[in-house]
Coordinates of C-alpha atoms and ligand atoms in Angstrom, one line a residue:
X1 CA -31.7 -3.0 -34.5
X2 CA -30.9 -2.0 -30.5
X3 CA -28.2 -2.6 -28.5
X4 CA -29.1 -2.4 -25.2
X5 CA -29.1 -5.7 -23.9
X6 CA -31.7 -7.9 -21.7
X7 CA -31.2 -8.4 -17.6
X8 CA -30.9 -11.7 -19.0
X9 CA -28.1 -11.4 -21.6
X10 CA -26.0 -8.7 -19.4
X11 CA -23.0 -10.1 -18.1
X12 CA -22.8 -9.8 -14.1
X13 CA -20.8 -7.1 -13.2
X14 CA -17.5 -7.8 -10.8
X15 CA -18.6 -7.7 -7.2
X16 CA -16.6 -5.9 -4.3
X17 CA -17.5 -9.1 -2.3
X18 CA -14.4 -10.6 -0.2
X19 CA -16.7 -13.4 2.0
X20 CA -14.9 -16.2 2.2
X21 CA -11.7 -14.9 0.8
X22 CA -8.9 -14.2 3.2
X23 CA -6.5 -11.1 2.5
X24 CA -3.1 -10.3 4.4
X25 CA -1.8 -6.6 5.0
X26 CA 1.9 -6.2 6.0
X27 CA 1.6 -2.8 7.8
X28 CA -1.9 -3.4 8.1
X29 CA -2.1 -2.1 11.8
X30 CA -2.4 1.5 11.4
X31 CA -2.6 4.7 8.8
X32 CA -3.6 3.5 5.6
X33 CA -2.6 -0.5 5.5
X34 CA -5.2 -0.4 8.5
X35 CA -7.3 1.6 6.2
X36 CA -7.0 -1.3 4.1
X37 CA -7.9 -3.7 6.3
X38 CA -10.7 -2.5 7.5
X39 CA -11.9 -1.9 3.9
X40 CA -11.0 -5.4 2.9
X41 CA -13.0 -6.3 6.6
X42 CA -16.4 -4.9 5.6
X43 CA -16.5 -6.3 2.2
X44 CA -16.4 -9.4 4.0
X45 CA -13.1 -11.1 3.9
X46 CA -11.3 -13.1 6.7
X47 CA -7.8 -10.6 7.4
X48 CA -4.9 -10.5 8.6
X49 CA -2.7 -8.1 9.7
X50 CA 1.2 -8.2 10.0
X51 CA 4.2 -6.0 11.3
X52 CA 7.0 -5.7 13.8
X53 CA 4.6 -4.3 17.3
X54 CA 2.7 -7.1 18.8
X55 CA -0.8 -4.5 19.5
X56 CA -3.0 -5.8 22.1
X57 CA -6.5 -5.6 21.4
X58 CA -7.9 -3.7 25.2
X59 CA -5.3 -1.2 23.6
X60 CA -6.0 -1.2 20.0
X61 CA -10.0 -1.9 19.9
X62 CA -9.5 -1.0 16.0
X63 CA -7.5 -4.2 14.8
X64 CA -10.1 -6.5 17.2
X65 CA -11.8 -8.0 13.9
X66 CA -8.3 -9.3 12.6
X67 CA -6.0 -11.9 13.1
X68 CA -2.6 -10.5 14.2
X69 CA 1.1 -11.9 12.9
X70 CA 4.6 -10.4 14.0
X71 CA 6.7 -9.7 11.6
X72 CA 10.0 -7.7 10.1
X73 CA 10.0 -7.5 6.1
X74 CA 13.6 -6.8 7.0
X75 CA 14.1 -9.7 7.3
X76 CA 14.1 -12.1 4.3
X77 CA 14.0 -15.4 6.4
X78 CA 11.8 -14.4 9.1
X79 CA 9.0 -13.3 6.0
X80 CA 9.5 -16.8 4.3
X81 CA 9.0 -18.4 7.7
X82 CA 5.7 -16.2 8.5
X83 CA 4.3 -17.4 5.0
X84 CA 4.9 -21.1 5.9
X85 CA 2.9 -20.8 8.7
X86 CA -0.1 -18.5 7.8
X87 CA -0.9 -20.7 5.2
X88 CA -3.3 -20.2 1.9
X89 CA -4.3 -16.5 1.6
X90 CA -6.1 -15.2 -1.7
X91 CA -4.6 -11.7 -2.0
X92 CA -1.7 -10.2 -0.3
X93 CA -2.0 -6.2 0.3
X94 CA 2.3 -4.6 1.1
X95 CA 1.3 -0.9 3.2
X96 CA 4.8 -1.2 5.5
X97 CA 6.9 1.2 5.0
X98 CA 9.1 2.7 7.5
X99 CA 11.3 6.0 7.7
X100 CA 14.6 5.6 8.3
X101 CA 16.7 6.7 5.6
X102 CA 13.6 8.7 4.1
X103 CA 15.9 12.2 3.9
X104 CA 18.8 13.9 3.0
X105 CA 20.2 16.1 0.3
X106 CA 22.3 12.7 -1.6
X107 CA 25.7 14.9 -1.9
X108 CA 25.5 14.2 1.9
X109 CA 24.6 11.3 2.4
X110 CA 26.1 8.0 2.2
X111 CA 24.9 4.7 1.5
X112 CA 23.2 3.4 5.0
X113 CA 20.7 5.6 4.7
X114 CA 19.6 3.8 1.1
X115 CA 20.8 0.7 2.2
X116 CA 18.0 1.1 5.2
X117 CA 15.5 2.5 2.9
X118 CA 15.4 -0.4 -0.2
X119 CA 16.3 -3.1 2.0
X120 CA 12.8 -2.1 4.0
X121 CA 10.9 -0.6 1.0
X122 CA 11.8 -2.7 -1.7
X123 CA 13.8 -6.3 -0.7
X124 CA 10.1 -5.8 2.0
X125 CA 8.0 -5.9 -0.4
X126 CA 10.3 -8.3 -3.0
X127 CA 9.8 -10.7 0.2
X128 CA 6.5 -11.0 0.9
X129 CA 5.5 -11.5 -3.0
X130 CA 7.8 -13.8 -3.4
X131 CA 7.0 -16.5 -0.3
X132 CA 3.2 -15.6 -0.3
X133 CA 3.5 -15.5 -4.5
X134 CA 3.4 -20.0 -3.9
X135 CA 0.2 -19.4 -1.3
X136 CA -2.3 -17.4 -3.9
X137 CA -5.0 -19.3 -6.2
X138 CA -5.3 -18.4 -9.7
X139 CA -7.8 -15.6 -8.7
X140 CA -5.1 -14.1 -5.7
X141 CA -4.0 -10.8 -6.7
X142 CA -0.4 -8.4 -5.2
X143 CA -1.3 -4.9 -4.3
X144 CA 2.0 -3.2 -3.7
X145 CA 2.1 0.5 -2.6
X146 CA 4.4 4.1 -3.3
X147 CA 3.9 7.3 -3.1
X148 CA 3.2 10.6 -5.8
X149 CA 7.7 11.2 -4.9
X150 CA 7.6 7.7 -7.5
X151 CA 6.9 9.8 -10.6
X152 CA 7.7 13.0 -8.9
X153 CA 10.4 13.4 -7.2
X154 CA 10.4 16.1 -4.4
X155 CA 14.0 17.6 -3.0
X156 CA 16.2 15.6 -0.2
X157 CA 14.9 12.5 -1.2
X158 CA 16.3 10.6 -3.6
X159 CA 15.5 7.0 -1.7
X160 CA 12.3 6.9 -0.7
X161 CA 11.2 7.6 -5.1
X162 CA 13.6 5.5 -5.8
X163 CA 12.8 3.2 -4.1
X164 CA 9.2 3.7 -4.6
X165 CA 9.9 3.7 -8.0
X166 CA 11.7 0.6 -8.0
X167 CA 8.7 -1.1 -5.9
X168 CA 6.4 -0.2 -9.4
X169 CA 8.2 -1.8 -11.6
X170 CA 8.3 -5.0 -9.2
X171 CA 4.8 -4.5 -9.4
X172 CA 4.4 -5.0 -13.2
X173 CA 7.0 -7.4 -14.0
X174 CA 5.4 -9.8 -11.7
X175 CA 2.0 -8.9 -13.1
X176 CA 3.9 -10.4 -16.6
X177 CA 5.7 -13.5 -14.3
X178 CA 3.3 -14.4 -11.7
X179 CA -0.2 -14.5 -14.1
X180 CA -2.8 -15.1 -14.2
X181 CA -2.3 -13.9 -10.3
X182 CA -2.7 -9.9 -10.8
X183 CA -0.5 -7.4 -9.4
X184 CA -0.7 -3.8 -8.9
X185 CA 0.6 -0.9 -6.9
X186 CA -1.6 2.0 -4.9
X187 CA 0.4 5.4 -5.7
X188 CA -1.5 7.2 -2.1
X189 CA -1.3 10.9 -2.4
X190 CA -0.5 13.1 0.9
X191 CA -3.1 10.8 3.6
X192 CA -4.1 11.1 6.8
X193 CA -2.1 9.5 8.8
X194 CA 0.1 9.0 11.8
X195 CA 2.9 8.7 8.7
X196 CA 2.8 13.2 9.2
X197 CA 4.0 12.9 13.5
X198 CA 7.6 13.6 12.3
X199 CA 6.3 17.2 11.7
X200 CA 5.7 19.5 15.0
X201 CA 1.8 20.2 14.9
X202 CA 2.4 23.1 13.8
X203 CA 3.6 22.0 10.0
X204 CA 1.6 19.5 9.8
X205 CA -1.1 21.3 10.2
X206 CA 0.5 23.4 7.5
X207 CA 0.4 20.8 5.4
X208 CA -3.3 19.9 6.0
X209 CA -4.4 23.8 4.7
X210 CA -1.7 24.1 2.0
X211 CA -3.7 19.8 0.9
X212 CA -6.9 21.1 1.3
X213 CA -6.1 24.8 -0.9
X214 CA -4.0 23.1 -3.3
X215 CA -5.1 19.3 -4.5
X216 CA -8.2 18.8 -6.8
X217 CA -10.4 17.0 -4.6
X218 CA -10.2 20.2 -2.0
X219 CA -9.6 17.4 1.2
X220 CA -7.4 15.6 3.0
X221 CA -6.8 11.6 2.2
X222 CA -7.8 9.2 4.7
X223 CA -6.5 5.7 5.0
X224 CA -10.1 4.7 4.0
X225 CA -9.5 6.0 1.0
X226 CA -7.3 3.9 -0.1
X227 CA -9.0 0.6 1.4
X228 CA -11.4 1.0 -0.8
X229 CA -9.0 1.5 -4.2
X230 CA -7.3 -2.0 -2.9
X231 CA -10.3 -4.1 -2.6
X232 CA -11.7 -2.8 -5.9
X233 CA -7.8 -4.2 -7.1
X234 CA -8.7 -7.5 -5.2
X235 CA -11.5 -7.8 -7.0
X236 CA -11.5 -6.8 -10.4
X237 CA -10.6 -9.5 -12.6
X238 CA -8.9 -7.6 -15.2
X239 CA -6.6 -5.6 -13.6
X240 CA -2.8 -6.1 -13.3
X241 CA -0.2 -4.7 -13.8
X242 CA -0.9 -1.1 -13.2
X243 CA -0.4 1.5 -11.1
X244 CA -3.6 3.3 -9.6
X245 CA -3.3 6.8 -8.2
X246 CA -5.1 8.2 -5.5
X247 CA -3.3 11.4 -4.8
X248 CA -6.5 13.9 -4.5
X249 CA -4.5 15.6 -8.0
X250 CA -1.8 15.9 -6.1
X251 CA 0.2 14.8 -9.3
X252 CA -1.5 17.4 -11.5
X253 CA -0.2 20.3 -8.7
X254 CA 2.9 22.3 -7.5
X255 CA 3.2 21.8 -3.9
X256 CA 5.7 21.3 -1.1
X257 CA 5.9 20.2 2.6
Ligands
NAP301 N1 0.6 8.9 4.3 C1 0.9 9.8 3.8 O1 0.7 10.8 3.7 C2 1.6 8.6 3.1 C3 1.6 9.5 1.5 C4 2.6 8.4 0.3 C5 3.2 7.1 0.3 N2 2.9 6.7 1.7 C6 3.2 5.3 2.1 O2 2.6 4.4 2.7 C7 3.1 3.4 3.3 C8 2.6 3.4 4.9 O3 3.0 5.2 5.4 P1 1.6 5.0 6.0 O4 0.8 6.3 6.1 O5 0.3 4.0 6.6 O6 2.4 5.2 7.9 P2 2.5 4.3 9.3 O7 1.1 4.1 9.9 O8 3.7 4.8 9.4 O9 2.4 2.6 8.7 C9 3.6 2.2 8.8 C10 3.3 0.9 8.4 O10 5.0 0.2 8.7 C11 4.5 -1.1 9.5 N3 6.4 -1.3 8.8 C12 7.4 -0.8 9.1 N4 9.0 -0.6 9.1 C13 8.3 -2.4 9.0 C14 9.0 -3.6 9.1 N5 9.9 -3.9 9.1 N6 7.9 -4.9 9.2 C15 7.1 -5.0 9.1 N7 6.2 -4.0 9.1 C16 6.3 -2.8 9.3 C17 4.9 0.5 10.2 O11 4.0 -0.9 11.8 P3 5.2 -1.8 12.8 O12 5.5 -0.2 13.2 O13 4.8 -2.7 13.7 O14 6.7 -2.4 12.2 C18 3.3 0.9 9.8 O15 2.4 -0.2 10.3 C19 4.8 4.5 3.2 O16 5.9 3.5 3.0 C20 4.7 5.8 2.8 O17 5.5 6.0 2.7 C21 2.8 7.5 2.5

């Protein structure tokens, strides 16, 4: 007896096509968020990018394919108003993240840093999910973004580890609470974006060299790699409540920047 299904009976594979869908990427004007916006657009979606800056298309032609919205996710009322004004969407991605309050030895800190970082990363993700949630259809999805430090802390980065872990827990909890809307988190490793401009050029070059030498994928992660993963999470109908590593294998090796 053959177990191979004929073309006629073989179930259709989920498609990566987003034609006719609206995708909103918060933090989508630069870096990883921009990579996600570009991947969603390439898959056929109409894409809205939202963040604090208003960037002219003349200066930033990479933003030409997208509708742009100005939004500060630290401000709950602004987030509520933005999603009220935006109307229906199919998929939400929250890729925004600032570095305010992210660094410092725990015993040297007071609560200002962690408050600022948590307000942005955790409460900002919470607010976007809360006010986009009612506008998402049953086939819709929410994708949140953290980083490898969620699972593997680095010295001096307790605020980041804790806020990322809270975002991942939020994702699992919302998958349960908002189902059938699917909710997932992407956990990138090193991705070569302007995020690293806080380092001197020499230090950034040294980090890139370490990544190429040590990470099992032997290359620098690109925003497009995360974009590819995000389109998968938007389109696969059975993936929810998960954290997807897009790390080049970073979690398998010892390294420090
Ligand atoms: N790059 C990496 O290697 C890496 C690795 C792991 C995790 N991550 C995480 O991934 C996220 C994105 O990083 P990235 O590399 O794409 O850096 P990025 O280019 O600096 O992007 C951060 C984006 O967040 C937006 N943003 C910050 N605060 C905001 C606010 N209050 N309201 C709305 N938007 C806000 C910024 O836009 P505006 O300035 O216009 O508001 C910017 O577009 C961060 O959370 C970062 O920690 C990055």
